[in-house]
Amino acid sequence: HMLFSSFYNTFLAFFVLFLVFSFLVFFLFFFFFKQKTAYEMLRSLVGSEMCIRDRVSTQSTGKSLERMEPDQPAHLNFSVYQGDDVIATATLSLLWEEAPRTCRAVVDCLLGGDQQVSIVHGRHSGGEALFLTPGDPIELGDENTVAAGSYALGDVLFCYEPKFVCEHAQEDASEVAWIYHLPAQPRRWISKPEAQDPTNQTGPWETTDVSLNKWATIVDESHFYEVSAGLPRSGELRMKISVA
């Protein structure tokens, strides 16, 4: 019995020491290793958060720069053909600051492919020539309009004409025009009030001055004004548009 009691006490003492030692080891392990791991995890999370934020910020900046720097050619070339020969050219400087909406719409329309147009003389307008824009009409309101009597040599203009706005407007159309000599004043033929014809298809007639959007100016030309002036005799001619 005494032997068993001594053995029991010894076993109990070792068991208590084992528990104390295990607790100390567990405490030291948790305090040092786990805390270090948590710190490293925190650093990792912060780094990941910064990477994500930097990536989002870069993407946003990229989109912003893309909006701020659209495809805005500073100049366009007009090349007039007779058969396969170029007989006249003009270089246009686009007025992006003064007429951004008109420039954007016209450029998108004219540079949508290998665009060719037919140029004609502007009836009843003096020194004005023009072409209808290809494709669907560009429905665009007033922007940087030129007051009646204030057109200058080399003005390049835009106009949207809804159906029946004048005598020759049989359907919706939009046109680009330019002033090749002075005096010039774009005009429309419309029915006089006594005709009581809102479609402007019945005489008697009268003319009304038109204020057009100025979106470019001709800064250089070779025989362009001369060929434009000859359109009433030559009839329509083919013209190509390209980026200068």
PDB file of C-alpha atoms in Angstrom, residues 74-217:
ATOM      1  CA  ALA A  74      -6.466  68.655 -86.786  1.00  0.00           C
ATOM      2  CA  HIS A  75      -6.728  68.763 -90.585  1.00  0.00           C
ATOM      3  CA  LEU A  76      -8.618  67.122 -93.433  1.00  0.00           C
ATOM      4  CA  ASN A  77      -7.851  66.991 -97.148  1.00  0.00           C
ATOM      5  CA  PHE A  78     -10.401  67.509 -99.920  1.00  0.00           C
ATOM      6  CA  SER A  79      -9.276  66.118-103.291  1.00  0.00           C
ATOM      7  CA  VAL A  80     -11.439  66.808-106.368  1.00  0.00           C
ATOM      8  CA  TYR A  81     -11.260  64.371-109.299  1.00  0.00           C
ATOM      9  CA  GLN A  82     -12.072  64.576-112.971  1.00  0.00           C
ATOM     10  CA  GLY A  83     -11.894  61.026-114.179  1.00  0.00           C
ATOM     11  CA  ASP A  84      -8.825  59.560-112.496  1.00  0.00           C
ATOM     12  CA  ASP A  85      -6.990  62.891-112.247  1.00  0.00           C
ATOM     13  CA  VAL A  86      -6.860  65.124-109.176  1.00  0.00           C
ATOM     14  CA  ILE A  87      -7.680  68.620-110.411  1.00  0.00           C
ATOM     15  CA  ALA A  88      -7.988  70.497-107.116  1.00  0.00           C
ATOM     16  CA  THR A  89      -7.137  70.087-103.439  1.00  0.00           C
ATOM     17  CA  ALA A  90      -7.854  71.899-100.193  1.00  0.00           C
ATOM     18  CA  THR A  91      -6.597  71.514 -96.627  1.00  0.00           C
ATOM     19  CA  LEU A  92      -9.062  72.190 -93.828  1.00  0.00           C
ATOM     20  CA  SER A  93      -8.221  73.185 -90.258  1.00  0.00           C
ATOM     21  CA  LEU A  94     -10.902  71.839 -87.924  1.00  0.00           C
ATOM     22  CA  LEU A  95     -12.383  74.056 -85.194  1.00  0.00           C
ATOM     23  CA  TRP A  96     -12.607  71.530 -82.351  1.00  0.00           C
ATOM     24  CA  GLU A  97     -12.796  74.173 -79.637  1.00  0.00           C
ATOM     25  CA  GLU A  98     -15.462  76.302 -81.301  1.00  0.00           C
ATOM     26  CA  ALA A  99     -17.622  73.501 -82.746  1.00  0.00           C
ATOM     27  CA  PRO A 100     -16.786  70.188 -81.010  1.00  0.00           C
ATOM     28  CA  ARG A 101     -20.135  68.477 -81.641  1.00  0.00           C
ATOM     29  CA  THR A 102     -20.194  69.392 -85.312  1.00  0.00           C
ATOM     30  CA  CYS A 103     -16.553  68.382 -85.825  1.00  0.00           C
ATOM     31  CA  ARG A 104     -17.139  65.052 -84.096  1.00  0.00           C
ATOM     32  CA  ALA A 105     -20.269  64.221 -86.080  1.00  0.00           C
ATOM     33  CA  VAL A 106     -18.859  65.265 -89.458  1.00  0.00           C
ATOM     34  CA  VAL A 107     -15.491  63.552 -88.929  1.00  0.00           C
ATOM     35  CA  ASP A 108     -17.164  60.296 -87.844  1.00  0.00           C
ATOM     36  CA  CYS A 109     -19.346  60.431 -90.948  1.00  0.00           C
ATOM     37  CA  LEU A 110     -16.684  61.387 -93.482  1.00  0.00           C
ATOM     38  CA  LEU A 111     -13.909  59.128 -92.194  1.00  0.00           C
ATOM     39  CA  GLY A 112     -16.054  56.032 -91.757  1.00  0.00           C
ATOM     40  CA  GLY A 113     -14.376  54.464 -94.801  1.00  0.00           C
ATOM     41  CA  ASP A 114     -13.059  55.383 -98.228  1.00  0.00           C
ATOM     42  CA  GLN A 115     -15.590  58.162 -98.553  1.00  0.00           C
ATOM     43  CA  GLN A 116     -16.314  59.763-101.881  1.00  0.00           C
ATOM     44  CA  VAL A 117     -18.899  62.468-102.370  1.00  0.00           C
ATOM     45  CA  SER A 118     -20.343  64.461-105.262  1.00  0.00           C
ATOM     46  CA  ILE A 119     -19.853  68.214-105.005  1.00  0.00           C
ATOM     47  CA  VAL A 120     -22.280  70.682-106.600  1.00  0.00           C
ATOM     48  CA  HIS A 121     -22.860  74.419-106.722  1.00  0.00           C
ATOM     49  CA  GLY A 122     -25.089  75.930-104.037  1.00  0.00           C
ATOM     50  CA  ARG A 123     -28.088  77.396-105.825  1.00  0.00           C
ATOM     51  CA  HIS A 124     -29.154  80.934-104.915  1.00  0.00           C
ATOM     52  CA  SER A 125     -26.263  81.349-102.438  1.00  0.00           C
ATOM     53  CA  GLY A 126     -23.541  83.106-104.389  1.00  0.00           C
ATOM     54  CA  GLY A 127     -20.074  81.674-103.912  1.00  0.00           C
ATOM     55  CA  GLU A 128     -21.056  78.472-102.128  1.00  0.00           C
ATOM     56  CA  ALA A 129     -20.435  74.829-103.088  1.00  0.00           C
ATOM     57  CA  LEU A 130     -21.532  71.766-101.161  1.00  0.00           C
ATOM     58  CA  PHE A 131     -22.077  68.020-100.911  1.00  0.00           C
ATOM     59  CA  LEU A 132     -24.606  65.858 -99.113  1.00  0.00           C
ATOM     60  CA  THR A 133     -23.078  63.803 -96.298  1.00  0.00           C
ATOM     61  CA  PRO A 134     -23.016  60.048 -97.061  1.00  0.00           C
ATOM     62  CA  GLY A 135     -25.187  57.623 -95.145  1.00  0.00           C
ATOM     63  CA  ASP A 136     -27.947  58.676 -92.803  1.00  0.00           C
ATOM     64  CA  PRO A 137     -28.421  62.426 -92.319  1.00  0.00           C
ATOM     65  CA  ILE A 138     -26.607  63.968 -89.355  1.00  0.00           C
ATOM     66  CA  GLU A 139     -29.280  65.504 -87.125  1.00  0.00           C
ATOM     67  CA  LEU A 140     -27.400  68.256 -85.344  1.00  0.00           C
ATOM     68  CA  GLY A 141     -28.552  71.569 -83.925  1.00  0.00           C
ATOM     69  CA  ASP A 142     -26.944  74.999 -84.111  1.00  0.00           C
ATOM     70  CA  GLU A 143     -23.327  75.390 -83.008  1.00  0.00           C
ATOM     71  CA  ASN A 144     -20.861  78.174 -83.820  1.00  0.00           C
ATOM     72  CA  THR A 145     -23.300  79.567 -86.373  1.00  0.00           C
ATOM     73  CA  VAL A 146     -22.329  82.351 -88.765  1.00  0.00           C
ATOM     74  CA  ALA A 147     -24.659  85.336 -88.773  1.00  0.00           C
ATOM     75  CA  ALA A 148     -26.247  86.342 -92.065  1.00  0.00           C
ATOM     76  CA  GLY A 149     -23.909  88.535 -94.092  1.00  0.00           C
ATOM     77  CA  SER A 150     -20.828  87.469 -92.060  1.00  0.00           C
ATOM     78  CA  TYR A 151     -19.544  84.552 -94.127  1.00  0.00           C
ATOM     79  CA  ALA A 152     -15.849  84.689 -95.059  1.00  0.00           C
ATOM     80  CA  LEU A 153     -13.781  83.145 -97.829  1.00  0.00           C
ATOM     81  CA  GLY A 154     -12.741  79.626 -96.825  1.00  0.00           C
ATOM     82  CA  ASP A 155     -15.490  79.040 -94.247  1.00  0.00           C
ATOM     83  CA  VAL A 156     -16.445  75.344 -94.114  1.00  0.00           C
ATOM     84  CA  LEU A 157     -19.988  74.854 -92.915  1.00  0.00           C
ATOM     85  CA  PHE A 158     -22.551  72.244 -91.877  1.00  0.00           C
ATOM     86  CA  CYS A 159     -26.328  72.198 -92.117  1.00  0.00           C
ATOM     87  CA  TYR A 160     -29.114  69.731 -91.308  1.00  0.00           C
ATOM     88  CA  GLU A 161     -32.187  70.115 -93.515  1.00  0.00           C
ATOM     89  CA  PRO A 162     -35.351  68.260 -92.484  1.00  0.00           C
ATOM     90  CA  LYS A 163     -37.848  67.247 -95.125  1.00  0.00           C
ATOM     91  CA  PHE A 164     -39.841  70.162 -96.625  1.00  0.00           C
ATOM     92  CA  VAL A 165     -37.768  72.838 -94.890  1.00  0.00           C
ATOM     93  CA  CYS A 166     -37.413  74.364 -98.366  1.00  0.00           C
ATOM     94  CA  GLU A 167     -38.489  73.826-101.960  1.00  0.00           C
ATOM     95  CA  HIS A 168     -35.858  71.193-102.851  1.00  0.00           C
ATOM     96  CA  ALA A 169     -35.854  69.300 -99.507  1.00  0.00           C
ATOM     97  CA  GLN A 170     -37.812  66.185-100.523  1.00  0.00           C
ATOM     98  CA  GLU A 171     -36.287  64.153 -97.686  1.00  0.00           C
ATOM     99  CA  ASP A 172     -34.173  64.654 -94.581  1.00  0.00           C
ATOM    100  CA  ALA A 173     -30.581  65.533 -95.500  1.00  0.00           C
ATOM    101  CA  SER A 174     -27.398  67.061 -94.124  1.00  0.00           C
ATOM    102  CA  GLU A 175     -24.726  68.866 -96.079  1.00  0.00           C
ATOM    103  CA  VAL A 176     -21.207  70.241 -95.873  1.00  0.00           C
ATOM    104  CA  ALA A 177     -20.610  73.523 -97.704  1.00  0.00           C
ATOM    105  CA  TRP A 178     -17.773  76.015 -98.201  1.00  0.00           C
ATOM    106  CA  ILE A 179     -17.440  79.596 -99.346  1.00  0.00           C
ATOM    107  CA  TYR A 180     -15.222  79.880-102.443  1.00  0.00           C
ATOM    108  CA  HIS A 181     -15.772  83.550-103.233  1.00  0.00           C
ATOM    109  CA  LEU A 182     -17.600  86.603-101.909  1.00  0.00           C
ATOM    110  CA  PRO A 183     -20.278  87.765-101.696  1.00  0.00           C
ATOM    111  CA  ALA A 184     -21.918  84.598-100.442  1.00  0.00           C
ATOM    112  CA  GLN A 185     -25.008  83.986 -98.344  1.00  0.00           C
ATOM    113  CA  PRO A 186     -26.548  80.506 -98.006  1.00  0.00           C
ATOM    114  CA  ARG A 187     -30.284  80.745 -98.716  1.00  0.00           C
ATOM    115  CA  ARG A 188     -33.384  78.575 -99.006  1.00  0.00           C
ATOM    116  CA  TRP A 189     -36.359  78.909-101.312  1.00  0.00           C
ATOM    117  CA  ILE A 190     -39.602  78.704 -99.362  1.00  0.00           C
ATOM    118  CA  SER A 191     -43.271  79.312-100.135  1.00  0.00           C
ATOM    119  CA  LYS A 192     -44.575  82.790 -99.389  1.00  0.00           C
ATOM    120  CA  PRO A 193     -47.164  83.044 -96.612  1.00  0.00           C
ATOM    121  CA  GLU A 194     -49.986  83.590 -99.091  1.00  0.00           C
ATOM    122  CA  ALA A 195     -49.248  80.179-100.629  1.00  0.00           C
ATOM    123  CA  GLN A 196     -50.345  78.588 -97.339  1.00  0.00           C
ATOM    124  CA  ASP A 197     -48.068  75.613 -97.975  1.00  0.00           C
ATOM    125  CA  PRO A 198     -46.068  74.439 -94.915  1.00  0.00           C
ATOM    126  CA  THR A 199     -44.232  71.948 -97.135  1.00  0.00           C
ATOM    127  CA  ASN A 200     -42.747  74.806 -99.216  1.00  0.00           C
ATOM    128  CA  GLN A 201     -43.734  73.136-102.490  1.00  0.00           C
ATOM    129  CA  THR A 202     -46.059  75.825-103.852  1.00  0.00           C
ATOM    130  CA  GLY A 203     -45.337  79.268-105.313  1.00  0.00           C
ATOM    131  CA  PRO A 204     -45.075  82.158-105.115  1.00  0.00           C
ATOM    132  CA  TRP A 205     -41.590  81.839-103.623  1.00  0.00           C
ATOM    133  CA  GLU A 206     -39.188  83.870-101.541  1.00  0.00           C
ATOM    134  CA  THR A 207     -35.711  83.296-100.177  1.00  0.00           C
ATOM    135  CA  THR A 208     -34.652  83.192 -96.558  1.00  0.00           C
ATOM    136  CA  ASP A 209     -31.096  83.532 -95.265  1.00  0.00           C
ATOM    137  CA  VAL A 210     -29.612  80.554 -93.384  1.00  0.00           C
ATOM    138  CA  SER A 211     -27.102  80.554 -90.526  1.00  0.00           C
ATOM    139  CA  LEU A 212     -24.876  77.478 -90.816  1.00  0.00           C
ATOM    140  CA  ASN A 213     -22.479  75.810 -88.341  1.00  0.00           C
ATOM    141  CA  LYS A 214     -18.879  76.761 -89.029  1.00  0.00           C
ATOM    142  CA  TRP A 215     -16.679  73.756 -88.158  1.00  0.00           C
ATOM    143  CA  ALA A 216     -13.516  74.289 -90.249  1.00  0.00           C
ATOM    144  CA  THR A 217     -11.625  76.769 -92.392  1.00  0.00           C
TER     145      THR A 217
END
